[in-house]
Each structure stands twice: as structure tokens, then as C-alpha cells.
Short mmCIF file of C-alpha atoms in Angstrom, two decimals:
data_model
loop_
_atom_site.label_atom_id
_atom_site.label_comp_id
_atom_site.label_asym_id
_atom_site.label_seq_id
_atom_site.Cartn_x
_atom_site.Cartn_y
_atom_site.Cartn_z
CA UNK A 1 222.05 -22.89 -13.31
CA UNK A 2 219.38 -20.31 -14.11
CA UNK A 3 220.24 -19.46 -17.71
CA UNK A 4 218.75 -21.26 -20.65
CA UNK A 5 216.20 -24.05 -20.67
CA UNK A 6 215.49 -25.46 -17.19
CA UNK A 7 215.61 -29.17 -16.51
CA UNK A 8 219.07 -29.95 -17.88
CA UNK A 9 221.37 -32.08 -15.74
CA UNK A 10 225.15 -32.02 -16.14
CA UNK A 11 227.85 -33.98 -14.36
CA UNK A 12 231.22 -32.31 -14.39
CA UNK A 13 230.12 -30.06 -17.26
CA UNK A 14 228.79 -32.90 -19.44
CA UNK A 15 225.06 -32.91 -20.21
CA UNK A 16 223.70 -36.30 -19.24
CA UNK A 17 219.90 -35.94 -19.20
CA UNK A 18 216.91 -33.62 -19.29
CA UNK A 19 214.08 -33.61 -16.73
CA UNK A 20 210.98 -31.60 -17.67
CA UNK A 21 209.23 -29.72 -14.87
CA UNK A 22 212.33 -28.51 -13.05
CA UNK A 23 212.66 -24.82 -12.24
CA UNK A 24 216.43 -24.68 -12.85
CA UNK A 25 219.27 -26.72 -14.36
CA UNK A 26 222.04 -28.38 -12.34
CA UNK A 27 225.69 -29.24 -12.81
CA UNK A 28 226.53 -32.05 -10.39
CA UNK A 29 230.10 -32.64 -9.23
CA UNK A 30 232.29 -35.32 -10.90
CA UNK A 31 231.95 -37.66 -7.93
CA UNK A 32 228.31 -38.05 -8.92
CA UNK A 33 229.25 -40.20 -11.96
CA UNK A 34 228.84 -43.30 -9.84
CA UNK A 35 225.15 -42.44 -9.52
CA UNK A 36 224.56 -43.02 -13.26
CA UNK A 37 223.46 -46.22 -14.91
CA UNK A 38 225.74 -48.34 -17.18
CA UNK A 39 224.93 -46.25 -20.28
CA UNK A 40 225.68 -42.98 -18.45
CA UNK A 41 222.30 -41.57 -19.51
CA UNK A 42 220.16 -41.83 -16.38
CA UNK A 43 220.86 -40.76 -12.82
CA UNK A 44 219.28 -42.78 -10.01
CA UNK A 45 216.19 -40.83 -8.85
CA UNK A 46 216.93 -40.89 -5.13
CA UNK A 47 220.52 -39.81 -5.66
CA UNK A 48 219.45 -36.97 -7.95
CA UNK A 49 216.88 -35.80 -5.40
CA UNK A 50 219.40 -35.71 -2.55
CA UNK A 51 222.04 -33.93 -4.63
CA UNK A 52 219.71 -31.24 -5.99
CA UNK A 53 217.97 -30.62 -2.67
CA UNK A 54 221.34 -30.19 -0.95
CA UNK A 55 222.49 -27.71 -3.59
CA UNK A 56 219.35 -25.64 -3.27
CA UNK A 57 219.09 -25.85 0.52
CA UNK A 58 222.54 -24.33 1.12
CA UNK A 59 222.42 -21.81 -1.73
CA UNK A 60 222.87 -18.19 -0.72
CA UNK A 61 222.59 -16.87 -4.29
CA UNK A 62 219.92 -14.11 -4.38
CA UNK A 63 219.04 -15.11 -7.95
CA UNK A 64 218.28 -18.70 -6.89
CA UNK A 65 216.18 -17.47 -4.00
CA UNK A 66 214.30 -15.07 -6.26
CA UNK A 67 213.64 -17.73 -8.92
CA UNK A 68 212.20 -20.27 -6.50
CA UNK A 69 210.37 -17.78 -4.26
CA UNK A 70 208.50 -16.21 -7.14
CA UNK A 71 207.72 -19.60 -8.63
CA UNK A 72 206.12 -21.13 -5.52
CA UNK A 73 204.42 -17.92 -4.30
CA UNK A 74 202.88 -17.64 -7.74
CA UNK A 75 201.21 -20.99 -7.24
CA UNK A 76 203.81 -23.10 -9.09
CA UNK A 77 204.53 -26.69 -8.17
CA UNK A 78 207.91 -28.35 -7.60
CA UNK A 79 209.10 -31.76 -8.57
CA UNK A 80 210.31 -33.88 -5.68
CA UNK A 81 213.94 -33.23 -6.59
CA UNK A 82 213.48 -29.49 -5.92
CA UNK A 83 211.34 -29.71 -2.79
CA UNK A 84 214.21 -28.57 -0.60
CA UNK A 85 212.54 -26.23 1.93
CA UNK A 86 212.50 -28.83 4.71
CA UNK A 87 215.91 -30.32 3.85
CA UNK A 88 218.23 -30.57 6.90
CA UNK A 89 220.95 -28.61 5.10
CA UNK A 90 218.57 -25.67 4.94
CA UNK A 91 219.38 -24.78 8.55
CA UNK A 92 222.53 -23.00 7.32
CA UNK A 93 222.35 -19.50 8.88
CA UNK A 94 223.51 -17.72 5.72
CA UNK A 95 221.08 -19.60 3.49
CA UNK A 96 218.21 -18.74 5.84
CA UNK A 97 219.38 -15.13 5.96
CA UNK A 98 219.28 -14.94 2.16
CA UNK A 99 215.65 -16.07 2.12
CA UNK A 100 214.72 -13.75 4.97
CA UNK A 101 216.32 -10.82 3.11
CA UNK A 102 214.28 -11.61 0.01
CA UNK A 103 211.10 -11.81 2.08
CA UNK A 104 211.67 -8.44 3.72
CA UNK A 105 212.37 -6.82 0.37
CA UNK A 106 209.54 -8.33 -1.66
CA UNK A 107 206.65 -9.21 0.67
CA UNK A 108 204.19 -6.78 2.31
CA UNK A 109 205.14 -5.65 5.80
CA UNK A 110 201.93 -7.02 7.31
CA UNK A 111 201.46 -10.49 5.86
CA UNK A 112 200.62 -14.01 7.02
CA UNK A 113 199.85 -17.47 5.72
CA UNK A 114 197.10 -19.82 6.73
CA UNK A 115 196.11 -23.48 6.88
CA UNK A 116 192.86 -25.32 7.47
CA UNK A 117 191.26 -24.29 10.77
CA UNK A 118 192.64 -20.74 10.71
CA UNK A 119 189.85 -19.23 8.63
CA UNK A 120 188.56 -16.93 11.37
CA UNK A 121 192.04 -15.57 12.11
CA UNK A 122 192.61 -15.10 8.38
CA UNK A 123 189.47 -13.01 7.95
CA UNK A 124 190.24 -11.02 11.08
CA UNK A 125 193.71 -10.15 9.80
CA UNK A 126 192.35 -9.19 6.39
CA UNK A 127 189.90 -6.87 8.12
CA UNK A 128 192.90 -5.20 9.71
CA UNK A 129 194.68 -4.65 6.39
CA UNK A 130 196.99 -7.69 6.39
CA UNK A 131 197.93 -9.55 3.20
CA UNK A 132 197.78 -13.32 2.86
CA UNK A 133 200.81 -15.01 1.30
CA UNK A 134 199.99 -18.26 -0.48
CA UNK A 135 201.90 -21.13 -2.07
CA UNK A 136 199.07 -23.22 -3.46
CA UNK A 137 201.35 -25.60 -5.30
CA UNK A 138 203.11 -26.88 -2.19
CA UNK A 139 201.90 -29.47 0.31
CA UNK A 140 201.24 -28.18 3.82
CA UNK A 141 204.51 -29.32 5.44
CA UNK A 142 206.55 -27.58 2.72
CA UNK A 143 204.47 -24.41 3.06
CA UNK A 144 205.40 -24.29 6.74
CA UNK A 145 209.10 -24.65 5.89
CA UNK A 146 208.91 -22.04 3.11
CA UNK A 147 207.11 -19.46 5.25
CA UNK A 148 209.59 -20.04 8.05
CA UNK A 149 212.43 -19.18 5.65
CA UNK A 150 210.60 -16.05 4.50
CA UNK A 151 209.68 -14.98 8.04
CA UNK A 152 205.91 -15.16 7.40
CA UNK A 153 203.85 -16.20 10.41
CA UNK A 154 200.81 -18.46 10.65
CA UNK A 155 197.51 -16.58 10.86
CA UNK A 156 196.70 -17.26 14.51
CA UNK A 157 200.25 -16.53 15.65
CA UNK A 158 200.38 -13.36 13.55
CA UNK A 159 197.08 -12.16 14.96
CA UNK A 160 198.11 -12.87 18.55
CA UNK A 161 201.38 -10.98 18.14
CA UNK A 162 199.61 -8.15 16.41
CA UNK A 163 197.33 -7.68 19.40
CA UNK A 164 200.26 -7.95 21.81
CA UNK A 165 202.24 -5.33 19.91
CA UNK A 166 199.37 -2.91 19.39
CA UNK A 167 197.81 -3.23 22.84
CA UNK A 168 197.16 0.26 24.12
CA UNK A 169 198.01 1.88 20.78
CA UNK A 170 194.69 3.58 20.37
CA UNK A 171 194.22 7.33 20.15
CA UNK A 172 191.28 8.07 22.42
CA UNK A 173 189.11 11.14 22.02
CA UNK A 174 188.47 13.09 25.20
CA UNK A 175 184.80 13.48 26.09
CA UNK A 176 185.01 17.24 26.02
CA UNK A 177 186.38 17.13 22.46
CA UNK A 178 183.17 15.65 21.04
CA UNK A 179 180.65 17.94 19.44
CA UNK A 180 177.14 18.31 20.79
CA UNK A 181 175.74 16.32 17.87
CA UNK A 182 178.23 13.50 18.41
CA UNK A 183 177.38 13.31 22.09
CA UNK A 184 173.67 13.25 21.35
CA UNK A 185 173.96 10.46 18.77
CA UNK A 186 176.15 8.30 21.00
CA UNK A 187 174.07 8.82 24.14
CA UNK A 188 170.76 8.08 22.45
CA UNK A 189 172.14 5.01 20.63
CA UNK A 190 173.63 3.59 23.81
CA UNK A 191 170.43 4.07 25.78
CA UNK A 192 168.30 2.59 22.99
CA UNK A 193 170.34 -0.63 22.93
CA UNK A 194 170.32 -0.88 26.73
CA UNK A 195 166.54 -0.62 26.68
CA UNK A 196 166.10 -3.10 23.84
CA UNK A 197 168.60 -5.77 24.92
CA UNK A 198 169.11 -5.06 28.61
CA UNK A 199 171.21 -2.76 30.80
CA UNK A 200 173.98 -5.38 30.78
CA UNK A 201 174.48 -5.04 27.00
CA UNK A 202 176.64 -1.92 27.18
CA UNK A 203 178.56 -0.31 30.00
CA UNK A 204 181.42 2.05 29.22
CA UNK A 205 181.78 3.29 25.64
CA UNK A 206 184.99 5.01 24.55
CA UNK A 207 185.52 7.02 21.38
CA UNK A 208 188.75 6.82 19.38
CA UNK A 209 190.11 8.53 16.29
CA UNK A 210 192.70 5.89 15.37
CA UNK A 211 193.55 2.37 16.51
CA UNK A 212 196.51 0.27 15.42
CA UNK A 213 194.93 -2.85 16.87
CA UNK A 214 191.84 -2.51 14.64
CA UNK A 215 192.81 -0.05 11.88
CA UNK A 216 190.04 -1.09 9.48
CA UNK A 217 187.26 -1.50 12.05
CA UNK A 218 184.55 0.95 13.07
CA UNK A 219 184.59 -0.33 16.65
CA UNK A 220 185.77 -3.15 18.86
CA UNK A 221 185.02 -4.90 22.13
CA UNK A 222 187.70 -5.45 24.80
CA UNK A 223 187.07 -8.72 26.66
CA UNK A 224 189.60 -7.86 29.38
CA UNK A 225 187.67 -4.75 30.47
CA UNK A 226 184.18 -5.18 29.05
CA UNK A 227 184.51 -1.80 27.32
CA UNK A 228 183.18 -1.02 23.85
CA UNK A 229 185.13 1.35 21.60
CA UNK A 230 183.69 3.20 18.62
CA UNK A 231 185.40 5.23 15.92
CA UNK A 232 184.62 8.92 15.97
CA UNK A 233 183.98 8.85 12.21
CA UNK A 234 180.94 6.64 12.85
CA UNK A 235 179.19 9.20 15.05
CA UNK A 236 178.30 11.35 12.06
CA UNK A 237 175.50 8.87 11.20
CA UNK A 238 172.94 7.59 13.69
CA UNK A 239 172.19 4.33 11.79
CA UNK A 240 175.89 3.52 11.56
CA UNK A 241 176.36 4.25 15.27
CA UNK A 242 173.50 1.90 16.16
CA UNK A 243 174.97 -0.75 13.82
CA UNK A 244 178.41 -0.66 15.46
CA UNK A 245 177.14 -0.52 19.05
CA UNK A 246 174.67 -3.38 18.52
CA UNK A 247 177.41 -5.49 16.91
CA UNK A 248 179.84 -4.89 19.76
CA UNK A 249 177.06 -5.41 22.34
CA UNK A 250 176.56 -8.88 20.84
CA UNK A 251 180.25 -9.62 21.45
CA UNK A 252 179.95 -8.37 25.03
CA UNK A 253 176.80 -10.33 25.90
CA UNK A 254 178.11 -13.50 24.23
CA UNK A 255 181.34 -13.18 26.23
CA UNK A 256 179.95 -12.12 29.60
CA UNK A 257 176.33 -13.28 29.57
CA UNK A 258 173.45 -11.37 31.08
CA UNK A 259 169.67 -11.60 31.25
CA UNK A 260 168.50 -14.70 29.40
CA UNK A 261 171.95 -15.35 27.92
CA UNK A 262 174.81 -17.39 29.37
CA UNK A 263 178.43 -16.71 28.40
CA UNK A 264 179.80 -18.73 25.50
CA UNK A 265 183.32 -19.49 24.27
CA UNK A 266 182.91 -18.56 20.60
CA UNK A 267 182.02 -14.89 20.98
CA UNK A 268 184.43 -13.56 18.33
CA UNK A 269 183.64 -12.46 14.80
CA UNK A 270 182.70 -15.12 12.24
CA UNK A 271 181.87 -17.74 14.86
CA UNK A 272 178.66 -19.72 15.24
CA UNK A 273 178.08 -18.54 18.80
CA UNK A 274 178.39 -14.87 17.84
CA UNK A 275 176.10 -15.33 14.85
CA UNK A 276 173.52 -17.00 17.08
CA UNK A 277 173.72 -14.07 19.47
CA UNK A 278 173.01 -11.61 16.64
CA UNK A 279 170.05 -13.80 15.62
CA UNK A 280 168.78 -13.74 19.21
CA UNK A 281 168.99 -9.95 19.20
CA UNK A 282 167.08 -9.83 15.91
CA UNK A 283 164.43 -12.21 17.23
CA UNK A 284 163.96 -10.07 20.33
CA UNK A 285 163.61 -6.85 18.34
CA UNK A 286 161.24 -8.43 15.82
CA UNK A 287 159.13 -9.58 18.74
CA UNK A 288 158.76 -5.99 19.95
CA UNK A 289 157.81 -4.93 16.42
CA UNK A 290 155.31 -7.72 15.79
CA UNK A 291 153.62 -7.36 19.16
CA UNK A 292 153.55 -3.57 19.04
CA UNK A 293 155.28 -3.56 22.42
CA UNK A 294 157.19 -0.50 23.58
CA UNK A 295 160.77 -0.97 24.66
CA UNK A 296 161.03 -1.31 28.44
CA UNK A 297 162.25 1.66 30.38
CA UNK A 298 165.27 1.14 32.58
CA UNK A 299 163.98 1.23 36.16
CA UNK A 300 166.98 3.12 37.48
CA UNK A 301 169.86 3.82 35.14
CA UNK A 302 173.27 3.28 36.66
CA UNK A 303 174.51 6.33 34.78
CA UNK A 304 174.61 9.46 36.85
CA UNK A 305 176.74 11.76 34.71
CA UNK A 306 175.14 14.42 32.49
CA UNK A 307 176.36 12.49 29.42
CA UNK A 308 176.04 8.88 30.57
CA UNK A 309 177.33 7.25 27.39
CA UNK A 310 180.68 8.89 27.87
CA UNK A 311 181.28 8.27 31.53
CA UNK A 312 184.80 7.01 32.18
CA UNK A 313 184.13 4.89 35.27
CA UNK A 314 183.03 1.30 34.69
CA UNK A 315 180.13 -0.18 36.62
CA UNK A 316 181.37 -2.00 39.73
CA UNK A 317 180.95 -5.78 39.70
CA UNK A 318 178.44 -5.55 42.57
CA UNK A 319 176.29 -3.25 40.42
CA UNK A 320 176.77 -4.96 37.06
CA UNK A 321 173.34 -5.78 35.55
CA UNK A 322 174.84 -8.88 33.89
CA UNK A 323 175.53 -10.36 37.34
CA UNK A 324 172.52 -12.13 38.93
CA UNK A 325 170.63 -9.98 41.42
CA UNK A 326 171.19 -12.55 44.18
CA UNK A 327 174.97 -12.29 43.82
CA UNK A 328 174.82 -8.50 43.75
CA UNK A 329 172.74 -8.50 46.94
CA UNK A 330 175.25 -10.80 48.62
CA UNK A 331 178.14 -8.53 47.60
CA UNK A 332 176.36 -5.49 49.03
CA UNK A 333 175.55 -7.40 52.22
CA UNK A 334 179.20 -8.36 52.75
CA UNK A 335 180.34 -4.82 51.98
CA UNK A 336 177.80 -3.33 54.38
CA UNK A 337 178.78 -5.79 57.09
CA UNK A 338 182.56 -5.30 56.67
CA UNK A 339 183.01 -2.20 58.91
CA UNK A 340 181.20 -3.95 61.77
CA UNK A 341 183.28 -7.10 61.32
CA UNK A 342 186.55 -5.13 61.25
CA UNK A 343 185.66 -3.30 64.44
CA UNK A 344 184.45 -6.43 66.23
CA UNK A 345 187.54 -8.46 65.37
CA UNK A 346 190.09 -5.69 65.65
CA UNK A 347 191.14 -6.08 62.02
CA UNK A 348 192.88 -3.31 60.07
CA UNK A 349 191.25 -4.01 56.71
CA UNK A 350 189.53 -6.72 54.68
CA UNK A 351 192.82 -8.42 53.85
CA UNK A 352 193.62 -8.69 57.54
CA UNK A 353 190.18 -10.18 58.19
CA UNK A 354 190.57 -12.76 55.41
CA UNK A 355 194.11 -13.62 56.50
CA UNK A 356 192.80 -14.54 59.94
CA UNK A 357 190.75 -17.34 58.35
CA UNK A 358 193.67 -18.79 56.32
CA UNK A 359 191.39 -18.68 53.25
CA UNK A 360 192.80 -17.39 49.98
CA UNK A 361 191.82 -13.75 49.40
CA UNK A 362 190.48 -14.74 45.98
CA UNK A 363 187.47 -16.23 47.77
CA UNK A 364 186.59 -12.90 49.36
CA UNK A 365 187.29 -11.02 46.15
CA UNK A 366 184.93 -13.33 44.25
CA UNK A 367 182.12 -12.97 46.79
CA UNK A 368 182.37 -9.17 46.92
CA UNK A 369 183.15 -8.66 43.21
CA UNK A 370 180.81 -11.29 41.77
CA UNK A 371 180.96 -12.88 38.34
CA UNK A 372 178.19 -13.55 35.86
CA UNK A 373 176.47 -16.95 35.78
CA UNK A 374 178.52 -19.40 33.77
CA UNK A 375 181.76 -17.47 34.19
CA UNK A 376 184.71 -19.85 34.19
CA UNK A 377 188.40 -19.10 34.57
CA UNK A 378 191.39 -21.38 34.91
CA UNK A 379 192.50 -20.07 38.28
CA UNK A 380 190.40 -18.46 40.99
CA UNK A 381 187.06 -16.76 40.64
CA UNK A 382 184.98 -19.65 42.00
CA UNK A 383 184.76 -19.63 45.83
CA UNK A 384 183.19 -23.06 45.69
CA UNK A 385 184.41 -24.82 48.85
CA UNK A 386 181.63 -24.72 51.46
CA UNK A 387 183.95 -24.79 54.49
CA UNK A 388 186.11 -21.94 53.22
CA UNK A 389 183.04 -19.83 52.47
CA UNK A 390 181.76 -20.68 55.96
CA UNK A 391 184.96 -19.35 57.56
CA UNK A 392 184.64 -16.04 55.71
CA UNK A 393 180.93 -15.80 56.56
CA UNK A 394 181.60 -16.35 60.24
CA UNK A 395 184.39 -13.75 60.22
CA UNK A 396 181.89 -11.29 58.75
CA UNK A 397 179.21 -12.22 61.28
CA UNK A 398 176.90 -13.91 58.76
CA UNK A 399 175.31 -17.34 58.64
CA UNK A 400 177.45 -19.62 56.38
CA UNK A 401 174.59 -21.30 54.46
CA UNK A 402 173.17 -17.90 53.53
CA UNK A 403 176.49 -16.75 52.03
CA UNK A 404 177.13 -20.02 50.19
CA UNK A 405 173.62 -20.15 48.72
CA UNK A 406 173.70 -16.44 47.92
CA UNK A 407 176.58 -17.00 45.55
CA UNK A 408 176.12 -20.56 44.28
CA UNK A 409 172.39 -21.31 44.09
CA UNK A 410 172.13 -19.56 40.71
CA UNK A 411 174.73 -21.99 39.30
CA UNK A 412 172.72 -25.05 40.34
CA UNK A 413 171.59 -26.31 36.91
CA UNK A 414 175.01 -25.59 35.33
CA UNK A 415 177.57 -26.81 37.82
CA UNK A 416 179.69 -29.74 36.55
CA UNK A 417 177.71 -29.95 33.33
CA UNK A 418 179.17 -29.37 29.84
CA UNK A 419 178.39 -26.04 28.20
CA UNK A 420 176.37 -27.65 25.42
CA UNK A 421 173.87 -28.84 28.06
CA UNK A 422 173.52 -25.49 29.83
CA UNK A 423 169.95 -24.30 29.71
CA UNK A 424 168.66 -27.66 28.47
CA UNK A 425 169.25 -30.01 31.42
CA UNK A 426 166.41 -30.91 33.75
CA UNK A 427 166.06 -33.20 36.72
CA UNK A 428 168.28 -33.34 39.82
CA UNK A 429 171.38 -31.22 39.97
CA UNK A 430 174.81 -32.87 39.79
CA UNK A 431 176.07 -34.77 42.83
CA UNK A 432 178.43 -32.13 44.26
CA UNK A 433 175.97 -29.28 43.76
CA UNK A 434 173.08 -31.25 45.23
CA UNK A 435 175.07 -32.40 48.27
CA UNK A 436 176.35 -28.89 49.05
CA UNK A 437 172.86 -27.43 48.69
CA UNK A 438 171.41 -30.07 51.00
CA UNK A 439 174.22 -29.43 53.49
CA UNK A 440 173.23 -25.77 53.50
CA UNK A 441 169.61 -26.87 54.09
CA UNK A 442 170.68 -28.90 57.13
CA UNK A 443 172.44 -25.85 58.57
CA UNK A 444 169.40 -23.68 57.90
CA UNK A 445 167.25 -26.12 59.88
CA UNK A 446 169.65 -25.76 62.79
CA UNK A 447 169.27 -21.98 62.65
CA UNK A 448 165.50 -22.41 62.58
CA UNK A 449 162.77 -19.80 62.28
CA UNK A 450 162.25 -18.08 58.95
CA UNK A 451 165.59 -19.43 57.73
CA UNK A 452 164.27 -22.99 57.93
CA UNK A 453 161.14 -21.97 56.02
CA UNK A 454 163.24 -21.78 52.82
CA UNK A 455 164.45 -25.39 53.06
CA UNK A 456 161.55 -27.10 51.20
CA UNK A 457 161.96 -24.80 48.20
CA UNK A 458 165.73 -25.34 48.15
CA UNK A 459 165.35 -29.12 48.31
CA UNK A 460 162.82 -29.09 45.47
CA UNK A 461 165.33 -27.18 43.32
CA UNK A 462 168.24 -29.49 44.12
CA UNK A 463 166.19 -32.62 43.45
CA UNK A 464 164.84 -31.24 40.18
CA UNK A 465 161.23 -31.04 41.27
CA UNK A 466 161.17 -27.28 40.68
CA UNK A 467 162.31 -26.08 37.23
CA UNK A 468 165.31 -23.73 37.10
CA UNK A 469 165.17 -22.26 33.57
CA UNK A 470 167.90 -20.01 32.24
CA UNK A 471 167.00 -16.36 31.76
CA UNK A 472 164.42 -16.50 34.56
CA UNK A 473 165.84 -15.89 38.01
CA UNK A 474 162.54 -16.13 39.89
CA UNK A 475 163.74 -19.48 41.28
CA UNK A 476 166.57 -17.61 43.06
CA UNK A 477 163.90 -16.37 45.48
CA UNK A 478 164.89 -18.64 48.42
CA UNK A 479 168.46 -17.33 48.43
CA UNK A 480 167.30 -13.73 48.09
CA UNK A 481 164.86 -14.22 50.96
CA UNK A 482 167.71 -15.52 53.15
CA UNK A 483 169.83 -12.46 52.32
CA UNK A 484 166.91 -10.21 53.27
CA UNK A 485 166.61 -12.05 56.59
CA UNK A 486 170.30 -11.43 57.29
CA UNK A 487 169.92 -7.72 56.60
CA UNK A 488 166.96 -7.57 58.92
CA UNK A 489 168.75 -9.55 61.64
CA UNK A 490 171.80 -7.29 61.48
CA UNK A 491 169.75 -4.08 61.12
CA UNK A 492 171.55 -3.11 57.93
CA UNK A 493 170.15 -0.57 55.51
CA UNK A 494 168.30 -1.83 52.44
CA UNK A 495 170.38 -2.49 49.34
CA UNK A 496 171.23 0.80 47.72
CA UNK A 497 172.44 -0.60 44.41
CA UNK A 498 170.43 0.73 41.45
CA UNK A 499 170.70 -2.66 39.75
CA UNK A 500 169.19 -4.90 42.39
CA UNK A 501 165.89 -5.48 40.52
CA UNK A 502 166.19 -8.97 39.12
CA UNK A 503 166.91 -9.93 35.55
CA UNK A 504 163.55 -11.69 35.55
CA UNK A 505 161.84 -8.40 36.32
CA UNK A 506 163.56 -6.80 33.33
CA UNK A 507 162.89 -9.78 31.05
CA UNK A 508 159.21 -9.85 31.94
CA UNK A 509 158.90 -6.16 31.08
CA UNK A 510 160.63 -6.77 27.77
CA UNK A 511 158.88 -9.74 26.19
CA UNK A 512 158.64 -13.01 28.09
CA UNK A 513 157.54 -14.96 25.02
CA UNK A 514 160.79 -14.49 23.07
CA UNK A 515 163.31 -16.76 24.77
CA UNK A 516 166.85 -17.41 23.66
CA UNK A 517 167.49 -20.49 21.54
#
């Protein structure tokens, strides 16, 4: 009963007691008389709880739904007798439909609720214009049941479904539609950040006028593609353009790695890893300012279009500055050798060549489309097994230890170590990495000549006698020397990739004293 003073309890129309703190009053059926005490003045607490919760759980009355919904969403508390949201009787389809109807009529279209541990998702959704629905007076398990009745989703689930639904719903601005001033601001800002942070910081930048996935944002980074998007409205101001591009570049570098930085898991907004990346960027830029050092020039920019910031073709993996130079050189070596291998073996294409070895094509794809150091994925993308790599190397007419070391030497200090120890571990490499490296050394000794000359340096690395610091790829020199020997042996042209200069070369030009923390 919703009229009059709440908290009154009747049985068969006879008032038997009052309970302060209830949201409504209740008239229990006559068969509930047996639940009273001898004086007919008190109802047993457990029996009252079960009776009231059952009444409320199955109620389809819009007025009952409205009374309780507004009470709890306004922060009100409920006595145990009225905490019915998780009651088994509440699974009645019509009762649930009544609550869902109220939610659709009275709650914002884009809303969510949150619990402890969902703070980042909560802030992300608020940035996108979503509204948080709260019920502060309810314990967590009842909040879940209430929000389920109302059709309100948990923050992380709501965010995930938002991105699924709005994927691709971005209105892109064609390059030719930008004004001369907009092109100039974007191009200069992009090039400035690439010089300050590194050529790996930004690749393709796309301009949009509207995005349903990030309606309140001035830009966003797409982990699946590595692209950075920026709102056209931002291009009217150079400082704002630099702000957005530097912010998104921090997401990209934290996610993919590059230069002195290894990829990290927490690269999203409002995460410790992302904040540390922004601090690293600030430290680097302050170092330039304090030392009076000019920003390094890019040796050879990968951009070839008249307006490089707006080019629509992404940098190929074999030319990506974030990928170690040794892996890029290996990819170019395999690509240059492929036509000769196809002709020599009578293969129709690279898939036919790989199929002849019975090795999964993912191995070849990984070697020719290399990943950044520290890249990890659940399936594929590793090409770790020495024997499988050897089969592919032999099919391509290359020495197996050269190919294996060309891809895996740069992972030596990281392999089979937890992320929190990356960049801090010293001493011998882990057992599997050390044994595979020493196996490659044994094979190099069998080849002899200049190939064997690299063995002492490789052994010193594997045993931890030679440091292998992160952000400095000078210790990759033995593997790069072996790749150069292969090119010379096979009379292949020199690497034509514009990004082959090492990350160490770029870092040393920038400021070798300001290392990442």
C-alpha cells in the first residue's frame, strides 16, 4: 500500500503493527495470522521479511516500481524486509518487464553503474557523455540485482559494448577538404613530435569531424591499427593540436614501444603506465630545454607525399621505426631473397614455399612483418622454435642461425621474464634463451669464417658478461653483422628501407643522458 504513512502492517485488513523505516505499507493475507505471537501484536521477523519480499518481487504495479526505484536511486536505504531485488520470485518475466519499462522511461539513454575497480572505465564513459546511475544506500549485491532489473550495465561492460557498437562510426575528413592552414598546422605538429620523441611516435594521422566512439574527445588512438585520429576542430589552434597529438603519441608508444621504451599493458587513459609515459616525454623535452640541445633531425623521413601528415598508407612493419633495426633488416633480407628462392624451388608464391616446410605460415609472416620488442600476443606472432625457423631459412637459402638471431637476439634480456623486470634484469639470460643462442653459436662455428667471428660477442651477451640495456640497441651489432654477411654472400642489394638506421643512432642524437625510468 502506497497511500498514507508507510510502515503499517495489516493482516486481512486489520492493523497489527507499525515498522518505522519501511518505504510502503503492507496488507498480508489471512493465512499469515499464524506468523503472529500469542498477543497478535508482533509478526515473526523472518516470516515478515519473506512475505514482504515476495509481494514486492512479483509486483507489476508501475506505482510500486516508481516508489522503490526513486527511493533507492536517490540514495535511500531499505530495511531487510524490503530488500527484494535479489529475491527468487523476482525472475517473473512481467515483474522484470515492469522495471525495465520504468528504466527506459526515466533513466538517461546512455547510462551505467560502477563498483570498486571500475574507476577507469567510469571516467572514460563520463568523458564520452554517459551518465552514472547510483544507489548508494544498497549493498553491492543488491545494486547488481537492481541494475539488472533496470537494464543498466556495469561500467566495463557498457564501455566494451559501446566500442563494439560504434566501431567504424566516425566521419572522416578527406585530405583534400582541409584548408591550407589546417594542413600546415597538422604537418608541422606531427613532424615536431616525431623529431622530439622519435619517428615511431606517430605514423598515420586521420582527421575526423564527428565520432560516435569518442564524442567528447579531441582525438583518439586506435590500438588495432596504430593510427591516431584528431578532431578537425582542434586544427584551428597550434598549441591544442600539439597537445592532442602528444597525448595520443604517448598512448601509441606505451602500447607499441619504440626507441628506449618497451610496450606496457596499462597504456590507456588514467593508468599508471600511461602517466609514466607522459612523464618520460616531459623529462625528455625538459632535457632538450635545459641542455640547449636542438631537436634531432630525422635522417630520412618515411613520408614521401607532399603533405606527409595526411598520407593514407601506413608504414609497413618492415619499415616501422618502432621495430628494432635488426628485425627490419632481417625482414628486408627475406623479402629480397624470396624471388630467388621461389625460382630455385619452383614455388608459385611465398605460401607455397612455406607449405613445403610444413611450418605454420604465421612464422613466415612474423619474420617478414616483424613486431616491436616486447610484443606479446596470445596466439602467433612469436616464431620462437629454432628448428621451424631453420626450415624456413633453408627454404629461402639463408643460414638458419643468422635468421634466428636476426629476429630473437634483441629479446634476449626479456624472454621468459616478467614485465616488471624488463629493463632491470642483469646477468645471464634465461635458460631457454641462453640455450638457443648458444645453439646458434655452435652452428655459426660450423659455418666458419666471418660468421664464427661473431660467436664470442654472442656468448658474452647470453652469459651476461656484456650488458644489454633497453633503449640502446648497439649490442644487437653481432646479429646485424651476420645479416650483412648474408647479403654480401648472396650478392643482394643494400637495404633500401629508410628506417634502417638503428634506434641507438636516433637516441644518441637526441639526448643520451635522459633515459626512461
